[in-house]
Amino acid sequence: MKIRKQNIRSRKAVQKLPYVKLANDVYPDVYQQINMNEQMYDLYYVGQSAFFENSMDLHQVVAT
């Protein structure tokens, strides 16, 4: 997912999610491609295993 660097509210919101990681260095080719235009974006990714681990933790909390 990409978020404009100027959009502070969205950046702070996505950083609160434990399964979302900054991907600017992980995927440099995609990062360069999305920043070819004037607007600058930060690139984030959601790891499948991290998402499912967090989802399972949430289900356990709700169930107890």
C-alpha positions as a LaTeX table, in Angstrom:
\begin{tabular}{lrrr}
\hline
Residue & $x$ (\AA) & $y$ (\AA) & $z$ (\AA) \\
\hline
Met1 & 0.00 & 0.00 & 0.00 \\
Lys2 & 1.25 & 3.49 & $-0.66$ \\
Ile3 & 0.61 & 6.58 & 1.45 \\
Arg4 & 1.61 & 10.13 & 0.60 \\
Lys5 & 4.42 & 11.38 & 2.83 \\
Gln6 & 2.44 & 14.58 & 3.38 \\
Asn7 & $-0.53$ & 12.65 & 4.76 \\
Ile8 & 0.56 & 12.50 & 8.39 \\
Arg9 & $-2.78$ & 11.22 & 9.71 \\
Ser10 & $-2.78$ & 8.18 & 7.43 \\
Arg11 & 0.88 & 7.43 & 8.12 \\
Lys12 & 0.29 & 7.49 & 11.88 \\
Ala13 & $-2.78$ & 5.28 & 11.52 \\
Val14 & $-0.97$ & 2.63 & 9.47 \\
Gln15 & 1.99 & 2.63 & 11.86 \\
Lys16 & $-0.35$ & 1.64 & 14.69 \\
Leu17 & $-1.16$ & $-1.64$ & 12.94 \\
Pro18 & 1.29 & $-4.29$ & 14.20 \\
Tyr19 & 1.27 & $-6.28$ & 10.96 \\
Val20 & 2.12 & $-3.40$ & 8.59 \\
Lys21 & 5.80 & $-2.71$ & 7.86 \\
Leu22 & 7.56 & 0.04 & 5.94 \\
Ala23 & 8.71 & $-1.38$ & 2.60 \\
Asn24 & 10.75 & 1.44 & 1.05 \\
Asp25 & 13.98 & $-0.54$ & 1.49 \\
Val26 & 12.46 & $-4.00$ & 1.03 \\
Tyr27 & 11.03 & $-3.26$ & $-2.43$ \\
Pro28 & 13.26 & $-0.49$ & $-3.85$ \\
Asp29 & 12.16 & $-1.04$ & $-7.46$ \\
Val30 & 8.46 & $-0.60$ & $-6.57$ \\
Tyr31 & 9.34 & 2.39 & $-4.37$ \\
Gln32 & 11.13 & 4.08 & $-7.26$ \\
Gln33 & 8.30 & 3.29 & $-9.66$ \\
Ile34 & 5.56 & 4.82 & $-7.50$ \\
Asn35 & 7.66 & 7.93 & $-6.85$ \\
Met36 & 8.37 & 8.76 & $-10.48$ \\
Asn37 & 5.72 & 11.50 & $-10.40$ \\
Glu38 & 5.83 & 14.67 & $-8.36$ \\
Gln39 & 4.08 & 13.25 & $-5.30$ \\
Met40 & 6.23 & 11.30 & $-2.87$ \\
Tyr41 & 4.85 & 8.15 & $-1.26$ \\
Asp42 & 5.93 & 5.77 & 1.46 \\
Leu43 & 5.46 & 2.13 & 0.61 \\
Tyr44 & 4.07 & $-0.30$ & 3.19 \\
Tyr45 & 3.43 & $-4.02$ & 3.08 \\
Val46 & 1.35 & $-6.46$ & 5.06 \\
Gly47 & 3.08 & $-9.76$ & 5.69 \\
Gln48 & 0.67 & $-12.65$ & 5.39 \\
Ser49 & 2.04 & $-14.52$ & 8.41 \\
Ala50 & 2.11 & $-11.39$ & 10.57 \\
Phe51 & $-1.47$ & $-10.57$ & 9.59 \\
Phe52 & $-2.75$ & $-14.06$ & 10.42 \\
Glu53 & $-0.83$ & $-14.15$ & 13.73 \\
Asn54 & $-2.41$ & $-10.85$ & 14.73 \\
Ser55 & $-5.81$ & $-12.05$ & 13.55 \\
Met56 & $-5.52$ & $-15.22$ & 15.66 \\
Asp57 & $-4.45$ & $-13.19$ & 18.69 \\
Leu58 & $-7.49$ & $-10.99$ & 18.25 \\
His59 & $-9.82$ & $-14.01$ & 18.02 \\
Gln60 & $-8.35$ & $-15.46$ & 21.22 \\
Val61 & $-8.89$ & $-12.18$ & 23.10 \\
Val62 & $-12.48$ & $-11.91$ & 21.89 \\
Ala63 & $-13.22$ & $-15.55$ & 22.72 \\
Thr64 & $-12.04$ & $-15.31$ & 26.33 \\
\hline
\end{tabular}
